[in-house]
Amino acid sequence: MSETENTPAAPLETIASSLRRERDRAGLTLTELAKRAGIAKSTLSQLESGTGNPSVETLWALGVALGVPFSRLVDPPTPQVRVVRAGQVPIVRSEQSTYGAALLSSGESGARRDLYVLELEPGGVRHADAHIPGSVEHVILTAGRLLAGPEDSPVELEVGDYVSFSGDVPHRYEALAPGTTAVLVMEHR
């Protein structure tokens, strides 16, 4: 059996085409979407033209405003067999903390789940706003130590620990040790 490897589109190109597609699907103008997401119209225009450098927070805000998962904005269409080599997928970094997420796989229509690898370092907390209603986050810690969960009741995890919590409420991720990594499955109900 052979592996099919695919050269993915550049991350900004994927984000640009996804934003245009989803904004058109929702029937929103640039001005309307920017207002709903709480970002500048010029920022949205730059993103749709494939320029700029979007943060995790900006992309999540746009996803919530469009009523779509984050993955629909950053993941290119997938072939039947997809191989993702370590370091091949771009990591989208937070502006506010030492948090980065690399989308490995998004749920196909009806599957309603996305798979990420998270990289975190001590010294910053990723405070995440509520995602689309019905979102549930499943986290398995693969290295380091992590404090994760709802803002009012985060849980400390050690390697091999698993936690799930509602993603549609404010929540946090905080590395407690250098080189912290985790696998995140985002479920959309």
PDB file of C-alpha atoms in Angstrom:
ATOM      1  CA  MET A   1       0.000   0.000   0.000  1.00  0.00           C
ATOM      2  CA  SER A   2       1.455   3.394  -0.919  1.00  0.00           C
ATOM      3  CA  GLU A   3       1.010   6.667   0.874  1.00  0.00           C
ATOM      4  CA  THR A   4      -0.459   9.641  -0.925  1.00  0.00           C
ATOM      5  CA  GLU A   5       1.251  12.827   0.081  1.00  0.00           C
ATOM      6  CA  ASN A   6      -0.255  16.132  -0.829  1.00  0.00           C
ATOM      7  CA  THR A   7       1.477  19.484  -0.984  1.00  0.00           C
ATOM      8  CA  PRO A   8      -0.883  21.722   0.974  1.00  0.00           C
ATOM      9  CA  ALA A   9      -1.789  25.234  -0.085  1.00  0.00           C
ATOM     10  CA  ALA A  10       0.065  27.979   1.725  1.00  0.00           C
ATOM     11  CA  PRO A  11      -1.651  28.673   5.091  1.00  0.00           C
ATOM     12  CA  LEU A  12      -2.595  32.274   4.230  1.00  0.00           C
ATOM     13  CA  GLU A  13      -3.993  31.159   0.867  1.00  0.00           C
ATOM     14  CA  THR A  14      -6.127  28.507   2.576  1.00  0.00           C
ATOM     15  CA  ILE A  15      -7.381  30.986   5.188  1.00  0.00           C
ATOM     16  CA  ALA A  16      -8.134  33.617   2.515  1.00  0.00           C
ATOM     17  CA  SER A  17     -10.200  31.288   0.335  1.00  0.00           C
ATOM     18  CA  SER A  18     -11.964  29.774   3.348  1.00  0.00           C
ATOM     19  CA  LEU A  19     -12.935  33.191   4.717  1.00  0.00           C
ATOM     20  CA  ARG A  20     -14.301  34.315   1.342  1.00  0.00           C
ATOM     21  CA  ARG A  21     -16.220  31.029   0.927  1.00  0.00           C
ATOM     22  CA  GLU A  22     -17.745  31.118   4.415  1.00  0.00           C
ATOM     23  CA  ARG A  23     -18.571  34.831   4.293  1.00  0.00           C
ATOM     24  CA  ASP A  24     -20.308  34.328   0.931  1.00  0.00           C
ATOM     25  CA  ARG A  25     -22.151  31.282   2.300  1.00  0.00           C
ATOM     26  CA  ALA A  26     -23.368  33.379   5.253  1.00  0.00           C
ATOM     27  CA  GLY A  27     -24.345  36.271   2.960  1.00  0.00           C
ATOM     28  CA  LEU A  28     -22.320  38.812   4.945  1.00  0.00           C
ATOM     29  CA  THR A  29     -20.447  41.871   3.760  1.00  0.00           C
ATOM     30  CA  LEU A  30     -16.883  42.544   4.895  1.00  0.00           C
ATOM     31  CA  THR A  31     -18.229  45.263   7.188  1.00  0.00           C
ATOM     32  CA  GLU A  32     -20.890  43.005   8.740  1.00  0.00           C
ATOM     33  CA  LEU A  33     -18.498  40.124   9.405  1.00  0.00           C
ATOM     34  CA  ALA A  34     -15.775  42.385  10.815  1.00  0.00           C
ATOM     35  CA  LYS A  35     -18.304  43.973  13.187  1.00  0.00           C
ATOM     36  CA  ARG A  36     -19.663  40.580  14.350  1.00  0.00           C
ATOM     37  CA  ALA A  37     -16.127  39.282  14.946  1.00  0.00           C
ATOM     38  CA  GLY A  38     -14.972  42.470  16.675  1.00  0.00           C
ATOM     39  CA  ILE A  39     -12.085  43.056  14.276  1.00  0.00           C
ATOM     40  CA  ALA A  40     -11.192  45.895  11.926  1.00  0.00           C
ATOM     41  CA  LYS A  41     -12.626  45.723   8.406  1.00  0.00           C
ATOM     42  CA  SER A  42      -9.107  46.367   7.068  1.00  0.00           C
ATOM     43  CA  THR A  43      -7.831  43.294   8.959  1.00  0.00           C
ATOM     44  CA  LEU A  44     -10.553  41.117   7.436  1.00  0.00           C
ATOM     45  CA  SER A  45      -9.858  42.548   3.980  1.00  0.00           C
ATOM     46  CA  GLN A  46      -6.148  41.730   4.340  1.00  0.00           C
ATOM     47  CA  LEU A  47      -6.935  38.177   5.468  1.00  0.00           C
ATOM     48  CA  GLU A  48      -9.276  37.600   2.534  1.00  0.00           C
ATOM     49  CA  SER A  49      -6.609  38.857   0.144  1.00  0.00           C
ATOM     50  CA  GLY A  50      -4.042  36.444   1.607  1.00  0.00           C
ATOM     51  CA  THR A  51      -1.950  39.022   3.422  1.00  0.00           C
ATOM     52  CA  GLY A  52      -1.620  39.692   7.133  1.00  0.00           C
ATOM     53  CA  ASN A  53      -0.774  37.265   9.895  1.00  0.00           C
ATOM     54  CA  PRO A  54      -3.921  36.100  11.712  1.00  0.00           C
ATOM     55  CA  SER A  55      -3.735  35.068  15.359  1.00  0.00           C
ATOM     56  CA  VAL A  56      -5.637  32.193  16.939  1.00  0.00           C
ATOM     57  CA  GLU A  57      -7.918  34.753  18.608  1.00  0.00           C
ATOM     58  CA  THR A  58      -8.790  36.461  15.308  1.00  0.00           C
ATOM     59  CA  LEU A  59      -9.559  33.178  13.557  1.00  0.00           C
ATOM     60  CA  TRP A  60     -11.686  31.905  16.470  1.00  0.00           C
ATOM     61  CA  ALA A  61     -13.625  35.204  16.524  1.00  0.00           C
ATOM     62  CA  LEU A  62     -14.262  34.909  12.787  1.00  0.00           C
ATOM     63  CA  GLY A  63     -15.338  31.268  13.148  1.00  0.00           C
ATOM     64  CA  VAL A  64     -17.797  32.162  15.924  1.00  0.00           C
ATOM     65  CA  ALA A  65     -19.144  35.106  13.905  1.00  0.00           C
ATOM     66  CA  LEU A  66     -19.626  32.822  10.888  1.00  0.00           C
ATOM     67  CA  GLY A  67     -21.047  29.953  12.979  1.00  0.00           C
ATOM     68  CA  VAL A  68     -18.364  27.533  11.776  1.00  0.00           C
ATOM     69  CA  PRO A  69     -15.570  25.640  13.535  1.00  0.00           C
ATOM     70  CA  PHE A  70     -12.042  27.092  13.507  1.00  0.00           C
ATOM     71  CA  SER A  71     -10.944  24.180  11.331  1.00  0.00           C
ATOM     72  CA  ARG A  72     -13.172  25.221   8.440  1.00  0.00           C
ATOM     73  CA  LEU A  73     -11.068  28.391   8.155  1.00  0.00           C
ATOM     74  CA  VAL A  74      -7.584  26.847   8.286  1.00  0.00           C
ATOM     75  CA  ASP A  75      -7.815  23.328   6.876  1.00  0.00           C
ATOM     76  CA  PRO A  76      -7.547  22.742   3.109  1.00  0.00           C
ATOM     77  CA  PRO A  77      -9.647  19.998   1.498  1.00  0.00           C
ATOM     78  CA  THR A  78      -8.168  16.555   2.190  1.00  0.00           C
ATOM     79  CA  PRO A  79      -7.424  13.729  -0.251  1.00  0.00           C
ATOM     80  CA  GLN A  80      -8.605  10.150   0.440  1.00  0.00           C
ATOM     81  CA  VAL A  81      -5.331   9.189   2.147  1.00  0.00           C
ATOM     82  CA  ARG A  82      -3.579  11.951   3.995  1.00  0.00           C
ATOM     83  CA  VAL A  83      -0.198  11.762   5.696  1.00  0.00           C
ATOM     84  CA  VAL A  84       0.836  14.564   8.021  1.00  0.00           C
ATOM     85  CA  ARG A  85       4.540  14.536   8.816  1.00  0.00           C
ATOM     86  CA  ALA A  86       5.792  16.051  12.061  1.00  0.00           C
ATOM     87  CA  GLY A  87       6.498  19.725  11.478  1.00  0.00           C
ATOM     88  CA  GLN A  88       4.634  19.791   8.144  1.00  0.00           C
ATOM     89  CA  VAL A  89       1.521  21.571   9.399  1.00  0.00           C
ATOM     90  CA  PRO A  90       1.854  25.264  10.220  1.00  0.00           C
ATOM     91  CA  ILE A  91       1.324  26.239  13.834  1.00  0.00           C
ATOM     92  CA  VAL A  92      -0.986  29.199  14.433  1.00  0.00           C
ATOM     93  CA  ARG A  93       0.355  31.130  17.427  1.00  0.00           C
ATOM     94  CA  SER A  94      -1.510  33.130  20.041  1.00  0.00           C
ATOM     95  CA  GLU A  95      -0.816  36.846  20.407  1.00  0.00           C
ATOM     96  CA  GLN A  96      -1.529  36.713  24.137  1.00  0.00           C
ATOM     97  CA  SER A  97       0.241  33.588  25.399  1.00  0.00           C
ATOM     98  CA  THR A  98       2.837  30.917  24.614  1.00  0.00           C
ATOM     99  CA  TYR A  99       0.208  28.749  22.883  1.00  0.00           C
ATOM    100  CA  GLY A 100       0.223  27.336  19.374  1.00  0.00           C
ATOM    101  CA  ALA A 101      -2.171  24.965  17.625  1.00  0.00           C
ATOM    102  CA  ALA A 102      -1.603  22.879  14.494  1.00  0.00           C
ATOM    103  CA  LEU A 103      -4.739  21.452  12.900  1.00  0.00           C
ATOM    104  CA  LEU A 104      -4.053  17.846  11.898  1.00  0.00           C
ATOM    105  CA  SER A 105      -7.511  16.898  10.676  1.00  0.00           C
ATOM    106  CA  SER A 106     -10.947  18.431  10.552  1.00  0.00           C
ATOM    107  CA  GLY A 107     -14.225  16.592  10.610  1.00  0.00           C
ATOM    108  CA  GLU A 108     -15.782  15.978   7.247  1.00  0.00           C
ATOM    109  CA  SER A 109     -19.324  17.193   6.785  1.00  0.00           C
ATOM    110  CA  GLY A 110     -21.355  15.403   9.449  1.00  0.00           C
ATOM    111  CA  ALA A 111     -18.302  14.055  11.346  1.00  0.00           C
ATOM    112  CA  ARG A 112     -18.145  17.157  13.556  1.00  0.00           C
ATOM    113  CA  ARG A 113     -14.666  16.772  15.054  1.00  0.00           C
ATOM    114  CA  ASP A 114     -11.298  18.406  14.551  1.00  0.00           C
ATOM    115  CA  LEU A 115      -7.894  17.114  15.682  1.00  0.00           C
ATOM    116  CA  TYR A 116      -5.043  19.396  16.810  1.00  0.00           C
ATOM    117  CA  VAL A 117      -1.561  19.165  18.293  1.00  0.00           C
ATOM    118  CA  LEU A 118      -0.923  21.898  20.879  1.00  0.00           C
ATOM    119  CA  GLU A 119       2.476  23.301  21.848  1.00  0.00           C
ATOM    120  CA  LEU A 120       2.716  25.398  25.012  1.00  0.00           C
ATOM    121  CA  GLU A 121       5.453  26.915  27.119  1.00  0.00           C
ATOM    122  CA  PRO A 122       5.311  28.292  30.665  1.00  0.00           C
ATOM    123  CA  GLY A 123       4.962  32.022  31.091  1.00  0.00           C
ATOM    124  CA  GLY A 124       1.657  32.678  29.390  1.00  0.00           C
ATOM    125  CA  VAL A 125      -1.938  31.601  29.682  1.00  0.00           C
ATOM    126  CA  ARG A 126      -4.151  30.988  26.645  1.00  0.00           C
ATOM    127  CA  HIS A 127      -7.516  32.454  27.659  1.00  0.00           C
ATOM    128  CA  ALA A 128     -10.013  31.205  25.074  1.00  0.00           C
ATOM    129  CA  ASP A 129     -13.394  32.773  24.485  1.00  0.00           C
ATOM    130  CA  ALA A 130     -16.432  30.522  24.133  1.00  0.00           C
ATOM    131  CA  HIS A 131     -16.593  28.676  20.793  1.00  0.00           C
ATOM    132  CA  ILE A 132     -19.736  27.814  18.843  1.00  0.00           C
ATOM    133  CA  PRO A 133     -22.566  26.339  20.971  1.00  0.00           C
ATOM    134  CA  GLY A 134     -22.225  22.628  21.706  1.00  0.00           C
ATOM    135  CA  SER A 135     -18.421  22.531  21.356  1.00  0.00           C
ATOM    136  CA  VAL A 136     -16.631  20.039  23.604  1.00  0.00           C
ATOM    137  CA  GLU A 137     -12.833  19.872  23.971  1.00  0.00           C
ATOM    138  CA  HIS A 138     -11.055  16.561  24.632  1.00  0.00           C
ATOM    139  CA  VAL A 139      -7.399  16.872  25.683  1.00  0.00           C
ATOM    140  CA  ILE A 140      -4.731  14.189  26.158  1.00  0.00           C
ATOM    141  CA  LEU A 141      -1.423  15.431  27.546  1.00  0.00           C
ATOM    142  CA  THR A 142       1.562  13.928  25.709  1.00  0.00           C
ATOM    143  CA  ALA A 143       4.472  15.832  27.332  1.00  0.00           C
ATOM    144  CA  GLY A 144       5.038  18.256  30.218  1.00  0.00           C
ATOM    145  CA  ARG A 145       2.316  19.415  32.613  1.00  0.00           C
ATOM    146  CA  LEU A 146      -0.797  21.397  31.784  1.00  0.00           C
ATOM    147  CA  LEU A 147      -3.576  23.330  33.504  1.00  0.00           C
ATOM    148  CA  ALA A 148      -6.646  23.218  31.234  1.00  0.00           C
ATOM    149  CA  GLY A 149     -10.410  23.548  31.390  1.00  0.00           C
ATOM    150  CA  PRO A 150     -13.111  26.106  32.124  1.00  0.00           C
ATOM    151  CA  GLU A 151     -11.780  29.408  33.512  1.00  0.00           C
ATOM    152  CA  ASP A 152     -13.485  28.779  36.856  1.00  0.00           C
ATOM    153  CA  SER A 153     -12.373  25.146  37.286  1.00  0.00           C
ATOM    154  CA  PRO A 154      -9.243  24.189  35.301  1.00  0.00           C
ATOM    155  CA  VAL A 155      -7.657  20.786  35.930  1.00  0.00           C
ATOM    156  CA  GLU A 156      -3.931  19.992  36.251  1.00  0.00           C
ATOM    157  CA  LEU A 157      -2.846  17.227  33.888  1.00  0.00           C
ATOM    158  CA  GLU A 158       0.248  15.024  33.784  1.00  0.00           C
ATOM    159  CA  VAL A 159       1.492  12.956  30.842  1.00  0.00           C
ATOM    160  CA  GLY A 160      -1.167  10.475  29.734  1.00  0.00           C
ATOM    161  CA  ASP A 161      -4.037  12.273  31.518  1.00  0.00           C
ATOM    162  CA  TYR A 162      -7.252  13.072  29.652  1.00  0.00           C
ATOM    163  CA  VAL A 163      -9.836  15.787  30.307  1.00  0.00           C
ATOM    164  CA  SER A 164     -12.946  16.906  28.457  1.00  0.00           C
ATOM    165  CA  PHE A 165     -14.897  20.102  29.013  1.00  0.00           C
ATOM    166  CA  SER A 166     -17.354  22.445  27.338  1.00  0.00           C
ATOM    167  CA  GLY A 167     -15.662  24.591  24.738  1.00  0.00           C
ATOM    168  CA  ASP A 168     -18.649  26.916  24.530  1.00  0.00           C
ATOM    169  CA  VAL A 169     -17.677  28.647  27.785  1.00  0.00           C
ATOM    170  CA  PRO A 170     -14.517  30.700  28.453  1.00  0.00           C
ATOM    171  CA  HIS A 171     -11.612  28.330  29.106  1.00  0.00           C
ATOM    172  CA  ARG A 172      -7.838  28.269  29.498  1.00  0.00           C
ATOM    173  CA  TYR A 173      -4.635  26.423  28.682  1.00  0.00           C
ATOM    174  CA  GLU A 174      -1.483  27.002  30.752  1.00  0.00           C
ATOM    175  CA  ALA A 175       1.798  25.093  30.471  1.00  0.00           C
ATOM    176  CA  LEU A 176       3.297  24.219  33.848  1.00  0.00           C
ATOM    177  CA  ALA A 177       6.489  22.700  32.383  1.00  0.00           C
ATOM    178  CA  PRO A 178       8.703  23.455  29.378  1.00  0.00           C
ATOM    179  CA  GLY A 179       7.981  21.502  26.191  1.00  0.00           C
ATOM    180  CA  THR A 180       4.327  20.862  27.013  1.00  0.00           C
ATOM    181  CA  THR A 181       2.396  19.213  24.174  1.00  0.00           C
ATOM    182  CA  ALA A 182      -1.104  17.811  23.963  1.00  0.00           C
ATOM    183  CA  VAL A 183      -3.574  16.360  21.505  1.00  0.00           C
ATOM    184  CA  LEU A 184      -6.877  18.232  21.312  1.00  0.00           C
ATOM    185  CA  VAL A 185     -10.028  16.813  19.732  1.00  0.00           C
ATOM    186  CA  MET A 186     -12.627  19.543  19.232  1.00  0.00           C
ATOM    187  CA  GLU A 187     -16.111  18.052  19.008  1.00  0.00           C
ATOM    188  CA  HIS A 188     -18.968  20.054  17.531  1.00  0.00           C
ATOM    189  CA  ARG A 189     -22.382  18.818  18.592  1.00  0.00           C
TER     190      ARG A 189
END
